[in-house]
Short mmCIF file of C-alpha atoms in Angstrom, two decimals:
data_model
loop_
_atom_site.label_atom_id
_atom_site.label_comp_id
_atom_site.label_asym_id
_atom_site.label_seq_id
_atom_site.Cartn_x
_atom_site.Cartn_y
_atom_site.Cartn_z
CA MET A 741 33.02 117.26 57.14
CA TYR A 742 36.53 118.73 56.26
CA ALA A 743 39.96 116.85 56.35
CA ILE A 744 42.62 119.44 57.07
CA LEU A 745 45.59 118.03 55.30
CA ASP A 746 49.37 119.06 55.03
CA ILE A 747 52.11 116.95 53.15
CA GLU A 748 55.73 117.36 53.42
CA THR A 749 57.67 115.81 50.21
CA THR A 750 61.36 114.79 49.12
CA GLY A 751 61.18 117.80 46.70
CA GLY A 752 62.48 117.06 43.27
CA LYS A 753 61.16 117.15 39.63
CA PHE A 754 57.22 117.76 39.17
CA ASN A 755 55.17 114.67 39.79
CA GLU A 756 58.13 112.71 40.75
CA GLU A 757 58.26 113.71 44.32
CA GLY A 758 57.79 111.49 47.37
CA ILE A 759 55.66 112.07 50.40
CA THR A 760 57.75 112.23 53.55
CA GLU A 761 55.03 113.24 56.32
CA ILE A 762 51.42 113.47 56.26
CA ALA A 763 49.11 115.08 58.84
CA ILE A 764 45.16 114.98 58.46
CA HIS A 765 42.78 116.18 61.06
CA LYS A 766 39.12 115.54 60.37
CA PHE A 767 37.10 118.70 61.31
CA ASP A 768 33.19 118.74 61.60
CA GLY A 769 33.09 122.44 61.36
CA HIS A 770 33.24 122.71 65.38
CA LYS A 771 35.94 120.08 66.55
CA VAL A 772 38.36 117.58 65.42
CA VAL A 773 36.85 114.26 65.43
CA ASP A 774 39.83 112.03 64.18
CA LYS A 775 43.24 112.72 63.26
CA PHE A 776 46.17 110.79 61.57
CA ILE A 777 49.86 111.97 61.62
CA SER A 778 52.69 109.76 60.17
CA LEU A 779 55.96 109.92 58.64
CA VAL A 780 56.31 108.01 55.41
CA ASN A 781 59.37 106.31 53.95
CA PRO A 782 59.31 107.89 50.33
CA GLU A 783 61.69 105.17 49.08
CA LYS A 784 63.92 108.03 47.49
CA ASP A 785 66.34 110.60 49.07
CA ILE A 786 65.34 113.87 50.22
CA GLN A 787 66.46 117.03 48.42
CA PRO A 788 69.00 118.73 50.70
CA PHE A 789 67.22 121.99 50.65
CA VAL A 790 64.28 120.28 51.90
CA VAL A 791 65.99 118.62 54.83
CA ASN A 792 67.24 122.08 55.71
CA LEU A 793 63.65 123.48 55.58
CA THR A 794 61.71 120.68 57.43
CA GLY A 795 64.46 119.05 59.54
CA ILE A 796 63.09 115.54 58.16
CA ASN A 797 66.33 113.45 56.72
CA ASN A 798 66.55 110.12 55.24
CA LYS A 799 67.74 108.56 58.44
CA MET A 800 64.73 109.39 60.01
CA LEU A 801 62.38 107.59 57.61
CA ARG A 802 64.10 104.15 57.16
CA THR A 803 61.81 102.65 59.53
CA ALA A 804 58.57 104.85 58.57
CA PRO A 805 55.60 102.87 56.85
CA LYS A 806 55.78 103.16 53.03
CA PHE A 807 52.74 104.92 51.47
CA HIS A 808 50.95 101.54 50.53
CA GLU A 809 50.85 100.97 54.36
CA VAL A 810 49.17 104.02 55.21
CA ALA A 811 46.97 104.53 51.89
CA LYS A 812 43.98 102.59 53.52
CA ARG A 813 43.87 104.98 56.62
CA ILE A 814 44.18 108.05 54.31
CA VAL A 815 41.28 106.62 52.43
CA GLU A 816 39.18 106.27 55.34
CA ILE A 817 39.95 109.34 57.37
CA THR A 818 39.07 111.47 54.23
CA ASP A 819 36.14 109.50 52.97
CA SER A 820 32.96 111.93 52.56
CA SER A 821 35.30 114.88 53.31
CA VAL A 822 36.30 117.95 51.61
CA ILE A 823 40.01 118.17 51.55
CA VAL A 824 41.28 121.59 53.11
CA ALA A 825 44.87 122.67 52.58
CA HIS A 826 46.91 125.82 52.25
CA ASN A 827 47.84 125.63 48.39
CA ALA A 828 45.38 122.60 48.31
CA GLN A 829 46.41 122.11 44.33
CA PHE A 830 49.79 120.95 45.54
CA ASP A 831 48.60 118.67 48.22
CA TYR A 832 46.09 117.02 46.36
CA ARG A 833 48.34 116.50 43.15
CA ILE A 834 50.81 114.80 45.40
CA LEU A 835 48.32 112.67 47.04
CA ARG A 836 46.52 111.41 43.93
CA THR A 837 49.98 110.94 42.23
CA GLU A 838 50.81 108.73 45.02
CA PHE A 839 47.49 106.57 44.92
CA ARG A 840 47.71 106.40 41.06
CA ARG A 841 51.02 104.68 41.61
CA LEU A 842 49.09 102.16 43.62
CA GLY A 843 46.70 101.64 40.76
CA TYR A 844 43.93 103.47 42.94
CA ASN A 845 42.05 106.51 41.52
CA TYR A 846 41.57 108.75 44.68
CA GLU A 847 39.28 111.70 44.28
CA ARG A 848 38.02 114.39 46.72
CA LYS A 849 36.57 117.76 46.73
CA THR A 850 39.26 120.28 47.65
CA LEU A 851 39.12 123.81 49.16
CA CYS A 852 42.38 126.10 49.23
CA THR A 853 42.80 128.22 52.16
CA VAL A 854 44.98 130.41 50.11
CA ASP A 855 41.90 131.48 47.67
CA LEU A 856 39.47 131.43 50.78
CA SER A 857 41.56 133.87 52.74
CA LYS A 858 42.04 135.90 49.43
CA LYS A 859 38.17 136.15 49.40
CA LEU A 860 37.52 136.73 52.93
CA ILE A 861 40.84 138.78 54.01
CA PRO A 862 41.59 140.79 50.93
CA GLU A 863 43.49 143.29 52.87
CA ALA A 864 46.00 140.92 54.12
CA GLU A 865 49.74 141.85 52.77
CA SER A 866 50.49 138.33 52.34
CA HIS A 867 48.61 135.05 51.89
CA SER A 868 51.34 132.79 52.84
CA LEU A 869 50.60 130.50 55.75
CA GLY A 870 53.33 131.75 58.16
CA LYS A 871 52.73 135.47 57.58
CA LEU A 872 48.81 135.18 57.31
CA VAL A 873 48.52 133.36 60.49
CA ARG A 874 50.88 135.81 62.32
CA SER A 875 48.89 138.79 61.23
CA LEU A 876 45.82 137.19 62.65
CA GLY A 877 47.40 136.84 66.05
CA ILE A 878 47.46 132.55 65.74
CA PRO A 879 50.01 130.82 67.49
CA VAL A 880 52.12 128.64 65.65
CA SER A 881 54.75 125.88 66.21
CA ASP A 882 56.57 123.30 64.17
CA ARG A 883 56.48 125.24 60.98
CA HIS A 884 57.23 123.18 57.94
CA ARG A 885 56.48 119.92 59.43
CA ALA A 886 53.15 118.21 58.41
CA ASN A 887 51.30 118.38 61.61
CA GLY A 888 52.50 122.00 62.52
CA ASP A 889 51.26 123.55 59.21
CA ALA A 890 48.17 121.35 59.51
CA LEU A 891 47.22 122.69 62.73
CA ALA A 892 48.11 126.07 61.60
CA THR A 893 45.72 125.78 58.73
CA LEU A 894 43.00 124.37 60.86
CA LYS A 895 43.24 127.46 63.00
CA LEU A 896 43.27 129.58 60.10
CA PHE A 897 40.17 127.76 58.52
CA LYS A 898 38.04 128.31 61.86
CA VAL A 899 38.69 132.01 61.52
CA LEU A 900 37.79 132.03 58.01
CA LEU A 901 34.47 130.09 58.61
CA SER A 902 33.62 132.40 61.32
CA LYS A 903 34.15 135.32 58.65
CA ASP A 904 31.71 133.26 56.15
CA SER A 905 28.76 132.74 58.54
CA ASP A 906 26.48 131.61 55.72
CA LYS A 907 29.21 129.40 54.06
CA THR A 908 28.39 130.74 50.64
CA ILE A 909 31.94 131.75 49.97
CA VAL A 910 33.14 128.28 51.07
CA LYS A 911 30.64 126.53 48.75
CA ASP A 912 32.03 128.86 45.83
CA ILE A 913 35.69 127.92 46.18
CA ILE A 914 34.83 124.40 46.67
CA ARG A 915 33.07 124.42 43.50
CA GLU A 916 35.67 126.51 41.64
CA LYS A 917 38.35 123.95 42.65
CA GLU A 918 36.32 120.85 41.17
CA HIS A 919 36.67 122.50 37.73
CA GLY A 920 40.35 122.41 38.09
CA GLU A 921 41.01 118.67 38.42
CA LEU A 922 42.63 116.36 35.79
CA SER A 923 40.58 113.92 34.29
CA ASP A 924 41.96 110.11 34.20
CA ARG A 925 42.56 110.58 30.26
CA GLN A 926 44.53 113.73 31.44
CA LEU A 927 46.45 111.95 34.33
CA ASP A 928 47.41 109.18 31.90
CA ILE A 929 48.84 111.75 29.45
CA VAL A 930 50.62 113.69 32.01
CA GLU A 931 52.32 110.38 33.76
CA SER A 932 53.53 109.61 30.23
CA LEU A 933 55.48 112.79 29.87
CA PRO A 934 59.20 113.72 31.13
CA SER A 935 59.90 116.30 33.38
CA GLU A 936 62.78 117.19 30.87
CA THR A 937 63.70 120.19 28.34
CA GLY A 938 61.89 119.85 24.88
CA ILE A 939 58.93 120.26 22.48
CA TYR A 940 55.33 119.10 23.28
CA TYR A 941 52.68 118.75 20.53
CA MET A 942 48.96 118.59 21.73
CA HIS A 943 46.72 116.54 19.24
CA ASP A 944 43.15 116.12 18.71
CA LYS A 945 41.48 112.81 18.01
CA ASP A 946 42.53 112.89 14.24
CA GLY A 947 46.27 113.59 15.08
CA GLU A 948 45.99 117.23 14.00
CA VAL A 949 48.51 119.54 16.20
CA LEU A 950 46.28 121.85 18.25
CA TYR A 951 49.10 123.49 20.17
CA LEU A 952 52.83 123.04 20.50
CA GLY A 953 55.26 124.76 22.64
CA LYS A 954 58.59 124.15 24.40
CA SER A 955 59.41 123.68 28.06
CA SER A 956 62.26 123.10 30.43
CA ASN A 957 59.86 120.87 32.13
CA ILE A 958 57.34 118.99 29.73
CA LYS A 959 55.33 117.13 32.27
CA LYS A 960 54.93 120.51 34.44
CA ARG A 961 53.79 122.39 31.39
CA VAL A 962 51.14 120.11 30.03
CA ASN A 963 49.80 119.89 33.53
CA GLN A 964 49.36 123.55 33.68
CA HIS A 965 47.61 123.48 30.34
CA PHE A 966 45.16 121.02 31.68
CA THR A 967 44.75 122.94 34.78
CA ASN A 968 44.11 126.48 33.50
CA ASN A 969 40.56 127.80 33.90
CA GLY A 970 40.40 130.46 30.87
CA SER A 971 37.85 129.43 28.16
CA ARG A 972 40.34 129.24 25.43
CA SER A 973 42.29 126.67 27.86
CA ARG A 974 39.08 124.72 28.45
CA GLN A 975 38.60 124.29 24.85
CA LEU A 976 41.97 123.16 24.29
CA GLN A 977 41.63 120.66 27.30
CA LYS A 978 38.55 119.33 25.79
CA ALA A 979 39.96 118.83 22.21
CA THR A 980 43.25 117.48 23.26
CA LYS A 981 43.33 113.59 23.04
CA LYS A 982 46.91 112.79 23.00
CA VAL A 983 50.35 114.62 23.55
CA THR A 984 53.69 113.82 21.99
CA PHE A 985 56.90 115.40 22.69
CA GLU A 986 60.51 115.67 21.58
CA LYS A 987 63.36 115.71 24.07
CA THR A 988 66.19 118.32 23.35
CA GLY A 989 68.14 118.71 26.32
CA SER A 990 69.19 122.08 25.30
CA GLU A 991 67.02 125.13 25.82
CA LEU A 992 68.45 126.74 22.67
CA VAL A 993 67.82 123.87 20.68
CA ALA A 994 64.05 123.69 21.99
CA LEU A 995 63.73 127.45 21.31
CA LEU A 996 64.92 126.71 17.56
CA LYS A 997 62.73 123.80 17.42
CA GLU A 998 59.86 125.48 18.63
CA ASN A 999 60.43 128.43 16.09
CA GLU A 1000 60.54 126.16 12.90
CA GLU A 1001 57.69 123.90 14.13
CA LEU A 1002 55.26 126.78 14.59
CA ARG A 1003 56.14 128.07 11.18
CA ILE A 1004 55.43 124.67 9.44
CA ASN A 1005 52.32 123.67 11.78
CA ARG A 1006 50.68 126.89 12.52
CA PRO A 1007 48.43 125.43 15.26
CA ARG A 1008 44.98 127.10 15.66
CA PHE A 1009 45.51 127.36 19.50
CA ASN A 1010 48.77 128.71 19.34
CA PRO A 1011 48.89 132.79 19.04
CA LYS A 1012 49.57 134.11 15.50
CA GLN A 1013 53.20 134.33 15.23
CA PRO A 1014 54.60 138.03 14.24
CA LYS A 1015 56.65 138.25 10.90
CA THR A 1016 59.67 139.08 13.46
CA LEU A 1017 60.06 138.17 16.90
CA PHE A 1018 61.76 141.57 17.42
CA SER A 1019 61.08 145.17 17.15
CA HIS A 1020 64.09 147.26 18.25
CA GLY A 1021 67.83 146.66 17.87
CA VAL A 1022 71.29 148.15 18.24
CA ILE A 1023 72.77 149.92 15.37
CA VAL A 1024 76.33 150.57 14.72
CA LYS A 1025 76.88 154.26 13.34
CA THR A 1026 79.67 156.45 12.63
CA ASN A 1027 79.59 160.04 14.17
CA SER A 1028 80.69 163.33 12.41
CA ASP A 1029 84.24 162.91 14.22
CA GLY A 1030 84.64 159.14 12.87
CA TYR A 1031 83.88 157.37 16.06
CA LEU A 1032 81.58 154.41 16.04
CA THR A 1033 78.39 154.75 18.33
CA LEU A 1034 75.89 152.43 19.61
CA VAL A 1035 72.37 153.62 18.98
CA ALA A 1036 69.00 152.13 20.25
CA GLU A 1037 66.27 152.35 17.54
CA LYS A 1038 62.94 151.02 16.34
CA LEU A 1039 63.97 148.75 13.35
CA LYS A 1040 62.99 149.77 9.74
CA ASP A 1041 63.56 146.86 7.08
CA SER A 1042 66.61 148.47 5.67
CA ASP A 1043 68.12 148.33 9.04
CA GLU A 1044 71.03 146.19 9.93
CA ALA A 1045 71.48 145.73 13.55
CA LEU A 1046 74.43 144.59 15.67
CA THR A 1047 71.72 142.67 17.92
CA THR A 1048 68.12 142.73 18.26
CA PHE A 1049 65.24 142.95 20.89
CA ASN A 1050 61.85 143.08 21.57
CA SER A 1051 61.75 146.39 23.40
CA LEU A 1052 63.53 149.75 23.34
CA ALA A 1053 64.25 149.37 26.89
CA GLY A 1054 66.18 145.97 26.19
CA ALA A 1055 68.30 147.56 23.67
CA LYS A 1056 69.28 150.65 25.83
CA ASN A 1057 69.93 148.28 28.64
CA PHE A 1058 72.47 146.30 26.33
CA ILE A 1059 74.08 149.64 25.37
CA PHE A 1060 74.54 150.44 29.08
CA LYS A 1061 75.84 147.16 30.01
CA THR A 1062 78.49 147.08 26.79
CA THR A 1063 79.53 150.53 27.54
CA GLU A 1064 80.50 149.53 31.04
CA GLU A 1065 81.95 146.17 30.08
CA LEU A 1066 84.16 147.40 27.13
CA GLU A 1067 84.89 150.93 28.83
CA LEU A 1068 83.23 152.94 25.90
CA CYS A 1069 82.20 156.35 26.27
CA PRO A 1070 78.70 156.80 27.67
CA LYS A 1071 78.50 160.41 25.94
CA LEU A 1072 79.09 158.89 22.32
CA ASN A 1073 76.72 156.20 23.05
CA GLY A 1074 73.87 158.44 24.33
CA ILE A 1075 73.91 157.63 27.88
CA SER A 1076 75.37 160.89 29.17
CA GLU A 1077 74.20 164.30 28.04
CA ALA A 1078 77.22 166.15 29.30
CA LYS A 1079 78.34 169.14 27.15
CA LYS A 1080 81.82 168.49 27.51
CA ASN A 1081 83.51 165.57 28.66
CA CYS A 1082 81.40 162.67 30.27
CA SER A 1083 81.66 161.76 34.04
CA ASP A 1084 83.32 158.50 33.27
CA TYR A 1085 86.24 160.34 32.02
CA ASP A 1086 86.86 162.20 35.49
CA SER A 1087 86.72 158.69 37.24
CA GLY A 1088 88.84 157.07 34.55
CA ASP A 1089 86.46 154.82 33.05
CA CYS A 1090 86.37 156.44 29.64
CA TYR A 1091 89.50 157.44 27.76
CA GLY A 1092 88.49 160.58 26.37
CA ALA A 1093 86.93 159.82 22.95
CA CYS A 1094 84.10 162.22 23.91
CA ILE A 1095 86.90 165.23 24.02
CA LYS A 1096 88.97 163.58 21.35
CA LYS A 1097 91.51 162.57 23.60
CA GLU A 1098 91.44 158.96 22.68
CA SER A 1099 92.31 157.96 19.04
CA ILE A 1100 89.45 157.02 16.73
CA GLU A 1101 91.49 153.78 15.86
CA ASN A 1102 91.81 152.64 19.41
CA TYR A 1103 88.20 153.33 20.35
CA ASN A 1104 86.86 151.90 17.41
CA LYS A 1105 88.56 148.68 17.96
CA ARG A 1106 86.62 148.24 21.30
CA VAL A 1107 83.45 148.96 19.64
CA SER A 1108 84.34 146.38 16.92
CA ALA A 1109 85.16 143.84 19.72
CA ALA A 1110 81.40 144.38 20.69
CA VAL A 1111 80.17 143.63 17.24
CA ASN A 1112 82.39 140.60 17.00
CA LYS A 1113 81.14 139.36 20.36
CA TYR A 1114 77.36 139.76 20.14
CA SER A 1115 76.79 139.47 16.39
CA LEU A 1116 76.56 136.46 14.46
CA ASP A 1117 77.55 138.05 11.15
CA ASN A 1118 80.03 136.14 8.96
CA LYS A 1119 80.71 133.64 11.77
CA ASN A 1120 81.26 129.88 11.10
CA ILE A 1121 80.64 128.46 14.79
CA ILE A 1122 79.14 125.55 16.29
CA ILE A 1123 77.37 125.98 19.75
CA ILE A 1124 77.78 123.12 22.18
CA ASP A 1125 75.49 122.39 24.98
CA LYS A 1126 73.84 119.83 26.76
CA GLY A 1127 72.23 116.73 24.77
CA ARG A 1128 69.29 114.69 25.48
CA GLU A 1129 70.81 111.94 27.60
CA VAL A 1130 74.03 111.58 29.66
CA GLY A 1131 77.05 111.29 27.41
CA GLU A 1132 75.49 113.31 24.47
CA TYR A 1133 75.74 116.98 23.45
CA SER A 1134 73.70 119.14 21.36
CA ALA A 1135 75.29 121.07 18.47
CA VAL A 1136 73.91 124.26 16.73
CA LEU A 1137 75.70 125.22 13.32
CA ILE A 1138 76.31 128.91 12.20
CA LYS A 1139 77.57 129.15 8.80
CA ASN A 1140 78.53 132.35 7.24
CA GLY A 1141 76.35 133.98 10.11
CA THR A 1142 73.41 132.09 9.40
CA PHE A 1143 71.78 129.37 11.28
CA LYS A 1144 71.83 126.20 9.31
CA GLY A 1145 70.50 123.45 11.83
CA PHE A 1146 71.36 121.53 14.92
CA GLY A 1147 72.05 117.75 15.75
CA PHE A 1148 73.19 115.54 18.45
CA TYR A 1149 76.38 113.76 18.98
CA ASP A 1150 78.01 111.53 21.62
CA LEU A 1151 80.95 112.32 23.88
CA ASN A 1152 83.68 110.61 21.70
CA HIS A 1153 82.69 112.23 18.34
CA GLN A 1154 85.26 115.00 17.24
CA ILE A 1155 83.53 117.80 15.53
CA ASN A 1156 85.98 120.68 14.67
CA ASN A 1157 85.41 120.45 10.79
CA ILE A 1158 82.59 121.94 9.30
CA HIS A 1159 82.05 119.09 6.84
CA ILE A 1160 82.02 116.48 9.33
CA LEU A 1161 79.45 118.65 11.18
CA GLU A 1162 77.25 119.08 8.47
CA SER A 1163 76.81 115.37 8.36
CA ILE A 1164 75.04 115.11 11.76
CA ILE A 1165 73.18 118.28 11.19
CA VAL A 1166 69.17 118.31 10.50
CA PRO A 1167 68.92 121.18 8.15
CA MET A 1168 66.73 124.10 9.05
CA LYS A 1169 65.55 127.52 7.86
CA GLY A 1170 67.87 130.15 9.26
CA ASP A 1171 66.46 133.84 9.02
CA GLU A 1172 66.54 137.01 11.05
CA ASN A 1173 64.12 135.46 13.80
CA THR A 1174 66.79 132.46 14.47
CA SER A 1175 69.46 135.13 14.56
CA HIS A 1176 67.45 136.89 17.04
CA ILE A 1177 66.80 133.48 19.25
CA ILE A 1178 70.22 132.77 19.22
CA GLU A 1179 71.87 136.14 20.06
CA THR A 1180 69.29 136.79 22.61
CA TYR A 1181 70.15 133.34 24.41
CA LEU A 1182 73.86 133.69 24.19
CA ARG A 1183 73.48 137.22 25.91
CA LYS A 1184 71.45 135.90 28.78
CA ARG A 1185 72.51 132.21 29.20
CA ARG A 1186 75.84 130.19 29.25
CA VAL A 1187 76.37 127.21 26.89
CA LEU A 1188 79.20 124.63 27.26
CA LYS A 1189 81.22 126.04 24.56
CA ILE A 1190 81.40 127.83 21.50
CA LEU A 1191 83.78 126.55 18.60
CA GLU A 1192 85.10 128.38 15.68
CA LEU A 1193 85.06 125.94 12.90
CA SER A 1194 87.70 125.27 9.96
CA ASN A 1195 86.58 125.16 6.43
#
């Protein structure tokens, strides 16, 4: 017996979503023998993008039954049945979370029609529900509503069953999915974690750190560790008895904290850390005419780079963007192989350094501006970003170009003096890897502000 299921939710943070609509069709392999369709009052607001997608709004749900009022019916209609859904891991997770809030351990076997269709129709261009049913000529209506999607899944499932006449693939898929479910202990762990940015530590029975990492959503990331199917992942799942965490608010702080913790703890399930987190860099060189040039190279120990990258392509891409941004010469920076002037000179985007028309002094000022913008060298700055709570900020201290540590302060605390700042900073080891982390983050992401500090 199968229970074809589709759930619509409020959207929101992982494991904090609420059910807004549910449809279940009990299917005996030939016909539907029972069904249950209902809106559900999630007791929380629906995310605007979900309203646009489904058409379900908060007003529609005010008089709808709450989950505890439909829970018994869901248990009954799915009893002794395999839950079938398109992306079953999502629907089953949502359902188990709702039951867990009621203190009930809801467990069923599951079968995912995404996985089943990949085995039985591998040639399909897409295995998303809408595109797959259209490609099979299955009529669909009321998409992104629970009953519309449940009926589409039911029709798709009938087609898939007909292609698997001896049901061996269906049985294999069901068995595979049983391995990916969380135990009660793992569910308790995941429920205790925040859906926020920070560091998490996975411990064994003696408290030893087996694995640590950073994530913008700690709850979601640990859940992924517990549901991964690789052999090493299963070893980690079996050994993990407790997960602790430290919220950072700022992703930059999380990256720096992760780097420090990996250096100190060296957990056995984390990959071995390389000596340096980067392999290539952009080096500022002076050519034979006295012009400063930007060169992408694989770094040697003696090289002093303007900024660092973990690939040659990344370094070259930086040169391309910086050349464009500061109107530098593509020929001097190795982008153009023109024999005389570069094409940017013809279009007015290069001032003629390639043919010595722009003075060395003026041109080198712009290259120096790039050095000042992207390098931490000799800087005394504080990088201000989000804190762990509302009304709190994070502060990352750079002194004489070296990372010194980070701290947190509240909204009313004035910090523009380096001596005041040092009193709230947790000291940490700064090196070429922390410089790489900070420079990379500042190139790609925005922070709230960067303050220059007085001595």
